[in-house]
Coordinates of C-alpha atoms in Angstrom, one line a residue:
Chain A
X1323 CA 113.8 122.3 59.9
X1324 CA 116.9 122.3 62.0
X1325 CA 116.9 125.4 64.2
X1326 CA 113.8 127.2 63.0
X1327 CA 111.4 126.8 65.9
X1328 CA 108.2 128.0 64.1
X1329 CA 106.0 130.5 65.8
X1330 CA 103.2 127.9 65.8
X1331 CA 105.2 125.4 67.7
X1332 CA 106.2 128.0 70.2
X1333 CA 102.7 129.2 70.6
X1334 CA 101.3 125.7 71.1
X1335 CA 104.0 124.5 73.5
X1336 CA 103.9 127.7 75.7
X1337 CA 100.1 127.4 76.0
X1338 CA 100.4 123.7 76.8
X1339 CA 103.1 124.4 79.5
X1340 CA 100.9 127.1 81.0
X1341 CA 98.0 124.7 81.2
X1342 CA 100.2 122.1 82.9
X1343 CA 101.4 124.6 85.4
X1344 CA 97.8 125.8 86.1
X1345 CA 96.7 122.2 86.5
X1346 CA 99.5 121.3 88.9
X1347 CA 98.7 124.4 90.9
X1348 CA 95.0 123.6 91.2
X1349 CA 95.8 120.0 92.1
X1350 CA 98.2 121.2 94.8
X1351 CA 95.5 123.4 96.2
X1352 CA 93.3 120.3 96.5
X1353 CA 95.9 118.4 98.4
X1354 CA 96.6 121.4 100.6
X1355 CA 92.9 121.7 101.5
X1356 CA 93.1 118.2 103.0
X1357 CA 96.4 119.1 104.8
X1358 CA 94.9 122.3 106.2
X1359 CA 91.9 120.5 107.6
X1360 CA 94.2 118.0 109.4
X1361 CA 96.5 120.8 110.6
X1362 CA 93.5 122.7 112.0
X1363 CA 92.4 119.6 113.8
X1364 CA 95.9 119.0 115.2
X1365 CA 96.4 122.7 116.1
X1366 CA 93.3 122.4 118.3
X1367 CA 95.0 119.6 120.3
X1368 CA 93.2 116.9 118.3
X1369 CA 96.1 114.4 118.9
X1370 CA 94.8 114.1 122.5
X1371 CA 92.0 111.7 121.3
X1372 CA 94.7 109.2 120.4
X1373 CA 96.3 109.2 123.8
X1374 CA 93.4 107.4 125.4
X1375 CA 92.2 104.1 123.9
X1376 CA 88.6 104.9 124.8
X1377 CA 88.7 108.1 122.7
X1378 CA 90.4 106.7 119.6
X1379 CA 87.1 105.9 117.9
X1380 CA 85.9 109.5 118.5
X1381 CA 89.2 110.9 117.2
X1382 CA 89.0 108.8 114.0
X1383 CA 85.4 109.6 113.6
X1384 CA 86.1 113.4 113.7
X1385 CA 89.0 113.0 111.2
X1386 CA 86.8 110.9 108.8
X1387 CA 84.1 113.6 109.0
X1388 CA 86.6 116.4 108.4
X1389 CA 88.2 114.8 105.3
X1390 CA 84.9 113.5 104.0
X1391 CA 83.4 117.0 104.2
X1392 CA 86.4 118.6 102.6
X1393 CA 86.2 116.1 99.7
X1394 CA 82.5 116.6 99.4
X1395 CA 83.0 120.3 99.0
X1396 CA 85.6 119.5 96.3
X1397 CA 83.1 117.3 94.6
X1398 CA 80.6 120.2 94.5
X1399 CA 83.3 122.5 93.2
X1400 CA 84.1 120.0 90.4
X1401 CA 80.4 120.0 89.5
X1402 CA 80.1 123.8 89.5
X1403 CA 81.4 124.2 85.9
X1404 CA 84.0 126.7 87.0
X1405 CA 85.6 128.1 83.8
X1406 CA 89.2 127.8 85.0
X1407 CA 88.8 124.1 85.8
X1408 CA 87.2 123.4 82.4
X1409 CA 89.9 125.3 80.5
X1410 CA 92.6 123.5 82.4
X1411 CA 91.5 119.9 82.7
X1412 CA 88.4 119.7 80.4
X1413 CA 84.8 119.0 81.4
X1414 CA 85.1 115.3 81.0
X1415 CA 88.2 114.9 83.2
X1416 CA 86.7 117.2 85.9
X1417 CA 83.5 115.1 85.9
X1418 CA 85.5 111.9 86.0
X1419 CA 87.2 113.0 89.2
X1420 CA 83.9 114.1 90.6
X1421 CA 82.5 110.6 90.0
X1422 CA 85.6 108.9 91.4
X1423 CA 85.3 110.8 94.7
X1424 CA 81.6 109.8 95.2
X1425 CA 82.1 106.4 96.8
X1426 CA 85.1 107.3 99.0
X1427 CA 83.3 110.4 100.3
X1428 CA 80.2 108.3 101.2
X1429 CA 82.4 105.8 103.1
X1430 CA 84.2 108.6 105.0
X1431 CA 80.8 110.2 106.0
X1432 CA 79.4 106.8 107.0
X1433 CA 82.6 106.0 108.9
X1434 CA 82.3 109.4 110.6
X1435 CA 78.8 108.6 111.8
X1436 CA 79.5 105.0 112.9
X1437 CA 82.8 105.8 114.7
X1438 CA 81.3 108.8 116.6
X1439 CA 78.3 106.6 117.6
X1440 CA 80.8 104.1 119.0
X1441 CA 83.0 106.7 120.5
X1442 CA 80.2 108.7 122.2
X1443 CA 78.6 105.4 123.1
X1444 CA 81.7 104.4 125.0
X1445 CA 81.6 107.7 126.9
X1446 CA 78.0 107.5 127.9
X1447 CA 77.7 103.7 128.1
X1448 CA 75.0 103.5 125.4
X1449 CA 74.9 101.0 122.6
X1450 CA 75.0 102.4 119.1
X1451 CA 71.2 102.6 118.5
X1452 CA 70.6 104.1 121.9
X1453 CA 73.4 106.6 121.3
X1454 CA 71.9 107.5 117.9
X1455 CA 68.5 108.1 119.4
X1456 CA 70.1 110.1 122.3
X1457 CA 72.1 112.3 119.8
X1458 CA 69.0 113.0 117.7
X1459 CA 66.9 113.9 120.7
X1460 CA 69.5 115.8 122.7
X1461 CA 71.9 117.4 120.3
X1462 CA 71.0 120.2 118.0
X1463 CA 70.7 119.6 114.2
X1464 CA 71.6 115.9 114.5
X1465 CA 68.2 114.8 113.1
X1466 CA 69.0 116.8 109.9
X1467 CA 72.5 115.3 109.8
X1468 CA 71.1 111.8 109.8
X1469 CA 68.6 112.6 107.1
X1470 CA 71.5 114.1 105.1
X1471 CA 73.4 110.8 105.4
X1472 CA 70.3 109.0 104.0
X1473 CA 70.2 111.4 101.1
X1474 CA 73.9 110.9 100.3
X1475 CA 73.4 107.1 100.2
X1476 CA 70.5 107.6 97.8
X1477 CA 72.5 109.9 95.5
X1478 CA 75.5 107.6 95.3
X1479 CA 73.3 104.5 94.7
X1480 CA 71.3 106.1 91.9
X1481 CA 74.5 107.4 90.3
X1482 CA 75.9 103.9 90.2
X1483 CA 72.7 102.6 88.7
X1484 CA 72.4 105.3 86.1
X1485 CA 75.9 104.5 84.9
X1486 CA 74.6 101.0 84.1
X1487 CA 71.8 102.9 82.2
X1488 CA 68.9 101.4 84.1
X1489 CA 67.5 104.8 85.2
X1490 CA 66.1 107.7 83.2
X1491 CA 68.5 110.6 83.0
X1492 CA 65.9 113.1 84.3
X1493 CA 65.2 111.0 87.4
X1494 CA 68.9 110.8 88.2
X1495 CA 69.2 114.5 87.7
X1496 CA 66.4 115.2 90.1
X1497 CA 67.9 112.9 92.7
X1498 CA 71.3 114.6 92.2
X1499 CA 69.8 117.9 93.1
X1500 CA 69.1 116.3 96.5
X1501 CA 72.9 116.2 97.1
X1502 CA 72.9 119.9 97.5
X1503 CA 70.1 119.6 100.1
X1504 CA 72.1 116.8 101.8
X1505 CA 75.1 119.1 102.2
X1506 CA 73.0 122.0 103.4
X1507 CA 71.3 119.8 106.0
X1508 CA 74.6 118.4 107.2
X1509 CA 76.4 121.7 107.6
X1510 CA 74.7 123.1 110.8
X1511 CA 75.6 120.1 113.0
X1512 CA 79.3 120.7 112.4
X1513 CA 79.0 124.2 113.8
X1514 CA 76.6 123.5 116.7
X1515 CA 78.1 120.3 117.9
X1516 CA 81.8 120.2 116.8
X1517 CA 84.1 121.7 119.4
X1518 CA 86.7 122.2 116.6
X1519 CA 84.1 124.7 115.1
X1520 CA 83.5 126.4 118.4
X1521 CA 83.0 130.2 118.5
X1522 CA 86.1 132.2 118.0
X1523 CA 88.2 129.3 116.7
X1524 CA 90.2 129.5 113.5
X1525 CA 88.7 126.4 112.1
X1526 CA 85.2 127.8 112.4
X1527 CA 86.1 130.7 110.1
X1528 CA 88.0 128.5 107.7
X1529 CA 85.1 126.1 107.3
X1530 CA 82.6 128.8 107.0
X1531 CA 84.7 130.4 104.3
X1532 CA 85.1 127.3 102.2
X1533 CA 81.4 126.3 102.5
X1534 CA 80.2 129.7 101.5
X1535 CA 82.7 129.8 98.6
X1536 CA 81.6 126.4 97.3
X1537 CA 77.9 127.3 97.3
X1538 CA 78.6 130.7 95.9
X1539 CA 80.6 129.1 93.0
X1540 CA 77.6 126.8 92.2
X1541 CA 75.2 129.7 92.2
X1542 CA 77.4 131.9 90.1
X1543 CA 78.6 129.4 87.5
X1544 CA 75.6 127.2 87.2
X1545 CA 72.8 129.7 87.5
X1546 CA 73.8 133.4 87.3
X1547 CA 76.4 133.2 84.5
X1548 CA 74.3 131.0 82.1
X1549 CA 71.2 133.1 82.7
X1550 CA 73.2 136.3 82.1
X1551 CA 74.8 135.0 78.9
X1552 CA 71.5 133.7 77.6
X1553 CA 69.8 137.1 78.3
X1554 CA 72.7 139.0 76.8
X1555 CA 73.0 137.0 73.5
X1556 CA 69.2 136.3 73.0
X1557 CA 69.8 133.4 70.7
X1558 CA 67.1 132.6 68.1
X1559 CA 66.9 129.7 65.7
X1560 CA 67.3 131.1 62.2
X1561 CA 67.6 127.9 60.0
X1562 CA 67.0 124.2 60.3
X1563 CA 68.7 122.4 57.4
X1564 CA 68.4 118.7 56.6
X1565 CA 71.9 117.1 56.5
X1566 CA 70.9 113.5 56.1
X1567 CA 68.1 111.1 57.0
X1568 CA 67.1 112.0 60.6
X1569 CA 69.9 114.6 60.9
X1570 CA 69.6 118.4 60.9
X1571 CA 71.8 121.4 61.3
X1572 CA 70.4 124.1 63.5
X1573 CA 71.7 127.6 63.0
X1574 CA 71.2 130.2 65.7
X1575 CA 71.8 134.0 65.7
X1576 CA 72.0 136.5 68.5
X1577 CA 73.3 139.7 69.9
X1578 CA 77.1 140.4 70.2
X1579 CA 78.0 136.8 69.5
X1580 CA 81.6 137.9 68.8
X1581 CA 81.9 138.4 72.6
X1582 CA 81.2 134.8 73.3
X1583 CA 84.5 132.9 73.6
X1584 CA 83.5 129.6 72.2
X1585 CA 85.7 127.4 70.0
X1586 CA 84.8 124.7 67.5
X1587 CA 84.4 121.3 69.2
X1588 CA 83.1 122.7 72.5
X1589 CA 79.6 121.9 73.6
X1590 CA 76.7 123.8 75.2
X1591 CA 73.6 122.6 77.1
X1592 CA 70.8 124.0 74.9
X1593 CA 67.3 124.7 75.9
X1594 CA 64.9 125.3 73.1
X1595 CA 61.7 127.2 74.1
X1596 CA 59.3 125.1 72.0
X1597 CA 56.4 122.9 73.1
X1598 CA 57.7 119.6 74.5
X1599 CA 61.3 120.7 74.5
X1600 CA 61.6 123.7 77.0
X1601 CA 61.6 121.6 80.1
X1602 CA 64.7 119.7 79.2
X1603 CA 68.2 120.8 78.1
X1604 CA 70.4 118.9 75.7
X1605 CA 74.2 118.8 75.3
X1606 CA 75.3 119.3 71.7
X1607 CA 78.7 120.2 70.3
X1608 CA 79.2 123.1 67.9
X1609 CA 79.4 121.7 64.3
X1610 CA 80.9 124.9 63.0
X1611 CA 83.5 127.2 64.4
X1612 CA 81.7 130.4 65.7
X1613 CA 82.1 133.2 63.2
X1614 CA 80.9 135.9 65.6
X1615 CA 77.4 136.1 64.1
X1616 CA 76.0 132.6 64.4
X1617 CA 76.3 129.3 66.2
X1618 CA 75.5 125.9 64.6
X1619 CA 74.9 122.5 66.0
X1620 CA 74.1 119.3 64.1
X1621 CA 71.6 116.9 65.7
X1622 CA 70.7 113.3 65.0
X1623 CA 67.3 111.8 66.0
X1624 CA 68.1 109.4 68.8
X1625 CA 64.6 108.3 69.3
X1626 CA 63.9 110.4 72.5
X1627 CA 62.8 114.0 72.6
X1628 CA 65.6 114.8 70.1
X1629 CA 63.2 113.9 67.3
X1630 CA 61.3 117.1 68.1
X1631 CA 64.4 119.1 67.3
X1632 CA 64.1 118.0 63.6
X1633 CA 60.8 120.0 63.4
X1634 CA 62.1 123.0 65.2
X1635 CA 60.8 126.3 63.7
X1636 CA 62.9 129.3 62.9
X1637 CA 62.2 132.0 65.4
X1638 CA 62.4 129.7 68.4
X1639 CA 64.2 131.3 71.4
X1640 CA 67.2 129.4 72.8
X1641 CA 68.9 129.6 76.2
X1642 CA 72.2 127.9 76.9
X1643 CA 74.8 127.0 79.4
X1644 CA 78.4 126.9 78.1
X1645 CA 80.7 126.8 76.3
X1646 CA 82.1 123.7 78.0
X1647 CA 84.9 121.2 77.3
X1648 CA 88.5 121.1 76.2
X1649 CA 87.8 119.1 73.0
X1650 CA 89.0 122.0 70.9
X1651 CA 92.2 123.4 69.5
X1652 CA 92.9 124.7 73.0
X1653 CA 93.9 121.1 74.0
X1654 CA 96.8 121.0 71.5
X1655 CA 100.2 119.9 72.7
X1656 CA 102.1 119.8 69.4
X1657 CA 102.0 121.1 65.8
X1658 CA 100.8 117.9 64.1
X1659 CA 97.3 116.5 64.6
X1660 CA 95.1 113.5 63.6
X1661 CA 91.3 113.9 63.7
X1662 CA 89.1 110.9 63.7
X1663 CA 85.3 111.1 63.6
X1664 CA 82.5 108.6 63.1
X1665 CA 78.9 109.2 62.2
X1666 CA 77.4 112.2 64.0
X1667 CA 80.8 112.4 65.8
X1668 CA 82.2 113.9 62.6
X1669 CA 80.4 117.2 63.3
X1670 CA 82.5 118.4 66.2
X1671 CA 85.6 117.2 64.4
X1672 CA 84.6 119.4 61.4
X1673 CA 84.1 122.4 63.7
X1674 CA 87.5 122.1 65.4
X1675 CA 89.2 121.4 62.1
X1676 CA 88.0 124.7 60.9
X1677 CA 89.6 126.3 64.1
X1678 CA 92.8 124.2 64.0
X1679 CA 96.1 125.9 63.7
X1680 CA 98.0 123.5 61.4
X1681 CA 100.7 123.9 58.8
X1682 CA 100.0 122.4 55.4
X1683 CA 100.5 118.5 55.4
X1684 CA 100.6 118.4 59.2
X1685 CA 97.0 117.3 59.7
X1686 CA 95.3 114.0 58.9
X1687 CA 91.5 113.6 58.9
X1688 CA 89.9 110.1 59.1
X1689 CA 86.1 110.0 58.7
X1690 CA 84.0 106.9 59.2
X1691 CA 80.4 106.1 58.3
X1692 CA 78.3 103.0 57.9
X1693 CA 77.0 104.3 54.6
X1694 CA 77.8 107.3 52.4
X1695 CA 74.8 109.2 53.9
X1696 CA 76.3 108.8 57.4
X1697 CA 79.5 110.6 56.6
X1698 CA 77.7 113.8 57.9
X1699 CA 78.9 117.2 56.7
X1700 CA 81.2 115.4 54.3
X1701 CA 81.3 118.2 51.7
X1702 CA 82.1 120.9 54.3
X1703 CA 84.9 118.8 55.8
X1704 CA 86.3 118.1 52.4
X1705 CA 86.5 121.8 51.7
X1706 CA 88.3 122.6 54.9
X1707 CA 90.8 119.8 54.3
X1708 CA 91.6 121.3 50.9
X1709 CA 91.9 124.8 52.3
X1710 CA 94.3 123.6 55.1
X1711 CA 96.1 121.0 52.9
X1712 CA 95.2 118.2 55.2
X1713 CA 95.3 114.5 54.4
X1714 CA 91.7 113.1 54.2
X1715 CA 90.7 109.5 54.4
X1716 CA 87.1 108.3 54.4
X1717 CA 86.2 104.7 55.4
X1718 CA 82.7 103.8 54.5
X1719 CA 80.8 100.5 55.1
X1720 CA 80.1 98.2 58.0
X1721 CA 82.9 96.7 60.0
X1722 CA 84.0 93.1 59.2
X1723 CA 82.0 90.4 60.9
X1724 CA 83.4 88.9 64.1
X1725 CA 86.3 91.2 64.3
X1726 CA 86.8 93.9 66.9
X1727 CA 88.0 96.8 64.8
X1728 CA 87.1 100.4 64.2
X1729 CA 87.8 100.1 60.5
X1730 CA 85.4 99.4 57.7
X1731 CA 85.3 95.9 56.2
X1732 CA 86.9 97.3 53.0
X1733 CA 89.8 99.0 54.8
X1734 CA 90.3 96.1 57.1
X1735 CA 90.6 93.5 54.3
X1736 CA 92.9 95.9 52.4
X1737 CA 95.3 95.7 55.4
X1738 CA 94.9 99.3 56.5
X1739 CA 95.6 100.3 60.1
X1740 CA 95.8 103.4 62.2
X1741 CA 99.5 103.5 61.4
X1742 CA 99.0 103.2 57.7
X1743 CA 96.2 105.8 57.6
X1744 CA 98.1 108.3 59.8
X1745 CA 101.9 107.4 59.6
X1746 CA 103.0 110.3 61.8
X1747 CA 100.5 109.6 64.6
X1748 CA 103.2 109.1 67.3
X1749 CA 104.2 112.8 66.9
X1750 CA 100.6 114.1 66.7
X1751 CA 97.7 115.1 68.9
X1752 CA 94.9 112.6 68.3
X1753 CA 91.3 113.9 68.5
X1754 CA 88.6 111.2 68.4
X1755 CA 84.8 111.6 68.5
X1756 CA 82.2 109.0 67.9
X1757 CA 80.2 106.2 69.5
X1758 CA 81.8 104.9 72.7
X1759 CA 82.5 101.4 71.5
X1760 CA 84.1 102.6 68.3
X1761 CA 86.1 105.3 70.1
X1762 CA 87.5 102.9 72.6
X1763 CA 88.9 100.7 69.9
X1764 CA 90.6 103.7 68.3
X1765 CA 92.1 104.8 71.6
X1766 CA 93.4 101.3 72.2
X1767 CA 95.1 101.2 68.8
X1768 CA 96.6 104.7 69.4
X1769 CA 98.0 103.6 72.8
X1770 CA 99.5 100.5 71.2
X1771 CA 101.2 102.6 68.6
X1772 CA 102.8 104.5 71.5
X1773 CA 100.8 107.8 71.4
X1774 CA 101.4 109.3 74.8
X1775 CA 98.3 109.6 77.0
X1776 CA 98.3 113.4 77.1
X1777 CA 98.0 113.6 73.3
X1778 CA 94.9 111.4 73.1
X1779 CA 91.8 113.6 73.3
X1780 CA 88.5 111.7 73.2
X1781 CA 85.0 113.0 73.3
X1782 CA 82.4 110.4 74.3
X1783 CA 78.8 110.8 73.6
X1784 CA 77.4 110.3 77.1
X1785 CA 76.8 112.6 79.9
Chain B
X167 CA 100.3 115.9 87.7
X168 CA 104.0 116.2 86.9
X169 CA 106.4 114.4 89.3
X170 CA 108.1 117.6 90.4
X171 CA 104.8 119.3 91.2
X172 CA 103.5 116.1 93.0
X173 CA 106.7 116.1 95.1
X174 CA 106.2 119.8 95.9
X175 CA 102.5 119.2 96.8
X176 CA 103.5 116.3 99.0
X177 CA 106.2 118.2 100.9
X178 CA 103.9 121.3 101.2
X179 CA 101.1 119.2 102.6
X180 CA 103.4 117.5 105.1
X181 CA 104.7 121.0 106.1
X182 CA 101.2 122.2 106.7
X183 CA 100.3 119.2 108.8
X184 CA 103.6 119.6 110.7
X185 CA 102.8 123.2 111.5
X186 CA 99.4 122.1 112.8
X187 CA 101.1 119.5 114.9
X188 CA 103.5 122.0 116.3
X189 CA 100.7 124.4 117.1
X190 CA 98.8 121.5 118.7
X191 CA 101.6 120.6 121.1
X192 CA 101.1 123.8 123.0
X193 CA 97.4 123.2 123.2
X194 CA 98.0 119.6 124.3
X195 CA 100.3 120.6 127.2
X196 CA 97.8 123.3 128.2
X197 CA 94.8 121.1 128.1
X198 CA 96.1 118.0 129.7
X199 CA 95.9 118.5 133.5
X200 CA 99.4 118.2 134.9
X201 CA 100.6 114.6 134.7
X202 CA 101.5 114.5 138.4
X203 CA 97.9 115.1 139.4
X204 CA 96.7 112.3 137.2
X205 CA 99.4 110.0 138.6
X206 CA 98.7 110.7 142.3
X207 CA 95.0 110.5 141.7
X208 CA 95.2 107.0 140.2
X209 CA 97.8 105.5 142.4
X210 CA 96.2 106.5 145.7
X211 CA 93.0 105.2 144.3
X212 CA 94.6 101.9 143.5
X213 CA 95.8 101.4 147.0
X214 CA 92.7 103.0 148.6
X215 CA 89.1 102.4 148.0
X216 CA 88.8 99.9 145.2
X217 CA 85.1 99.4 145.9
X218 CA 84.1 102.8 144.5
X219 CA 84.1 101.5 140.9
X220 CA 81.4 99.1 141.9
X221 CA 79.1 101.6 143.6
X222 CA 75.7 100.0 143.6
X223 CA 73.8 103.2 142.5
X224 CA 74.5 106.9 142.8
X225 CA 71.3 107.6 144.6
X226 CA 71.8 104.9 147.2
X227 CA 75.4 105.9 148.0
X228 CA 74.3 109.6 148.0
X229 CA 71.7 108.9 150.7
X230 CA 74.1 106.8 152.6
X231 CA 76.8 109.5 152.7
X232 CA 74.2 112.1 153.5
X233 CA 73.0 110.2 156.5
X234 CA 76.6 109.6 157.5
X235 CA 77.4 113.3 157.3
X236 CA 74.3 114.2 159.2
X237 CA 75.3 111.7 161.8
X238 CA 78.7 113.1 162.3
X239 CA 77.5 116.7 162.4
X240 CA 75.1 115.9 165.2
X241 CA 77.9 114.2 167.1
X242 CA 80.5 116.9 166.2
X243 CA 79.1 119.3 168.9
X244 CA 80.1 116.9 171.6
X245 CA 83.3 115.5 170.3
X246 CA 84.9 116.9 167.1
X247 CA 88.0 114.8 167.3
X248 CA 86.1 111.4 167.3
X249 CA 86.7 110.8 163.6
X250 CA 87.3 107.2 162.9
X251 CA 86.6 106.8 159.2
X252 CA 89.3 109.2 157.7
X253 CA 92.7 110.2 158.7
X254 CA 92.6 113.8 157.5
X255 CA 90.4 116.4 159.0
X256 CA 89.8 119.8 157.4
X257 CA 89.1 123.3 158.8
X258 CA 85.4 124.2 158.6
X259 CA 84.5 126.7 156.0
X260 CA 84.0 127.1 152.2
X261 CA 87.0 127.0 150.0
X262 CA 87.2 127.7 146.3
X263 CA 89.5 125.7 144.1
X264 CA 91.6 126.9 141.3
X265 CA 90.3 127.2 137.7
X266 CA 91.6 124.3 135.6
X267 CA 91.5 124.7 131.8
X268 CA 90.9 121.8 129.4
X269 CA 90.2 121.6 125.7
X270 CA 86.5 121.3 126.5
X271 CA 86.3 124.2 128.8
X272 CA 87.2 125.4 132.3
X273 CA 86.5 123.5 135.5
X274 CA 86.3 124.9 139.0
X275 CA 84.7 123.6 142.3
X276 CA 84.0 125.0 145.7
X277 CA 84.2 122.7 148.7
X278 CA 82.1 123.1 151.9
X279 CA 83.7 121.6 155.1
X280 CA 81.5 121.1 158.1
X281 CA 82.7 119.4 161.2
X282 CA 86.0 118.6 159.6
X283 CA 84.3 116.7 156.8
X284 CA 83.6 117.4 153.2
X285 CA 79.9 118.0 153.3
X286 CA 79.3 119.4 149.8
X287 CA 81.1 120.1 146.5
X288 CA 79.6 122.9 144.4
X289 CA 80.5 123.1 140.7
X290 CA 81.3 126.7 139.8
X291 CA 82.4 125.9 136.2
X292 CA 82.4 122.7 134.2
X293 CA 83.1 121.6 130.6
X294 CA 80.5 123.3 128.4
X295 CA 82.1 124.3 125.1
X296 CA 79.6 122.2 123.2
X297 CA 76.5 120.3 123.8
X298 CA 78.2 116.9 124.0
X299 CA 80.7 118.0 126.6
X300 CA 77.9 119.8 128.5
X301 CA 76.1 116.5 128.6
X302 CA 79.1 114.5 129.7
X303 CA 80.3 116.9 132.3
X304 CA 76.8 117.3 133.8
X305 CA 76.5 113.6 134.6
X306 CA 80.2 113.1 135.5
X307 CA 80.3 115.9 138.0
X308 CA 77.2 114.5 139.8
X309 CA 78.9 111.1 140.0
X310 CA 82.1 112.7 141.1
X311 CA 80.4 114.5 144.0
X312 CA 79.0 111.3 145.3
X313 CA 82.3 109.6 145.0
X314 CA 84.2 112.4 146.8
X315 CA 81.6 112.6 149.6
X316 CA 82.0 108.8 150.1
X317 CA 85.8 108.9 149.9
X318 CA 86.2 112.2 151.8
X319 CA 89.1 113.1 149.6
X320 CA 90.1 113.9 146.0
X321 CA 91.4 110.4 145.5
X322 CA 88.6 108.8 143.5
X323 CA 88.7 106.7 140.4
X324 CA 88.4 108.1 136.9
X325 CA 85.0 108.1 135.1
X326 CA 85.6 106.6 131.8
X327 CA 84.6 108.7 128.9
X328 CA 84.8 111.8 131.1
X329 CA 88.6 111.9 131.7
X330 CA 88.9 115.6 131.3
X331 CA 86.0 116.4 133.6
X332 CA 87.3 113.9 136.2
X333 CA 90.8 115.2 136.2
X334 CA 90.1 118.9 136.1
X335 CA 87.4 118.5 138.8
X336 CA 89.7 116.6 141.1
X337 CA 92.6 119.0 140.5
X338 CA 90.4 122.0 141.4
X339 CA 89.1 120.1 144.4
X340 CA 92.6 119.1 145.5
X341 CA 93.5 122.8 145.4
X342 CA 90.5 123.7 147.5
X343 CA 91.2 121.0 150.1
X344 CA 94.8 122.1 150.4
X345 CA 93.5 125.5 151.5
X346 CA 91.3 123.7 154.1
X347 CA 94.2 122.0 155.9

């Protein structure tokens, strides 16, 4: 083990370094986009606003609007499910950044509106309200821009409420579609009223290009690509097998599935063309690594429309969006790996384990279930562990009363810990999938043991 | 993001903004009417008619200056050198001022001298690159005309919020008036 850098280690580390480079490049482009927007403003002599105290509000308002709009387009790009972003950062990280930008963008756009009302009000001697009315009446496209601002407030507020789970997902989704309308309504006023966007100016072309590119990427990756893939592969349900009480595995077959580049652990948004199901799509991870002929998911009845999935009939047509996510072997940074799954969260772990490139004795698998029945796909997982010579630990039973732990009562009283179950965890990639509360406790333990952040890969079961 | 890349992104962004700034300096110098014009405009105003800022209403002063000019024109036939209100007299005629470029568009005026007095200022070009500057320059040039007719010179106070219109208008006017001397 002294000088022999194994091919696997080389392969994993070169892939990982490539991913880091790509990530840094994409992040740099994001920062540059803000810098370019500022540079175009300055190149047009924008600094002049800051020479006269009466025009400072106008200048700041314009800058707030420019940066706000740039970040808003970045938000849309982040939500467009562009494959290179997903492969580089993972769907969850991309969406996390999208969410993080929501409030700052709203503040910048509101700041843009208020500052320009003040700035223009100073020029014309109007108060804010009078100036707002004057602008809506006299300037082209301003009425739409004000409506767009109202829509943006609505979108951000509903998103904050949905996070607290007080709104139905479908309602939030419908409102979120309005954000596209908001951006489309707000775009014209930039070009008709902003002198920076005047005809024949560089900035006009730049902004037109990035606006068109953003909307094109949404249409391509959220509409055209999924539709084309669904039509190409023509998935059909071929088997529905009971795995446990209220849990089924759904197997689907289709045309040329070997050309679909999906890996175990990734998820798709599925739409089953059956009564009561076709109007809504559901995100489920693959529970088996794709073998080029079939795809399989394992679904638990969560009490909503997912209970209809249990009675799905073979022959049902399926359309899909995906594959998405970096919760797969593509996220590996090192040769050793620890996999932790609880309940239905075991199923993606089982799929990625099948796909995992690990040397014998380098992988540790820890499964958790409240009862024996709830260690789903136990037999399949056991077989894969035998085949790959992986360590397997199964913790069954409820957790101890009054203690915040992810362990079972039995394991806890026996003095087990994450370190005792996976001694080499500090040098391993750690993949965790399960209910959020359980998962957070595992992540906390892993951090305390000194597992670096880039090696902790967690898949939460929320959208 | 790795530290090295973050540093590179920061330096790159700063460089992009700096290029924009450098490009903007040229635009700034071009767009600001020459600083001497601004200085002379404001200083003479300070020593001269301070009452112009508190003009009661544009229409009132316009009618007042109109009656004043009609009065002088009627008397100009008998005695053209009997001007008592202003020190400078101009040669009769119509003079076109220079074109002054600003970031919001070009400005150019034509001045009509009758009986040695400024009788009319016609706007040939004003700031119109976008709707907002069109709106601002339309009202500002109307006010400026009133002020100029009252002051009988290009030394009138700035209209706040319409600095570009004021300065470029007065600069073009100054140029036209210099031809009339």
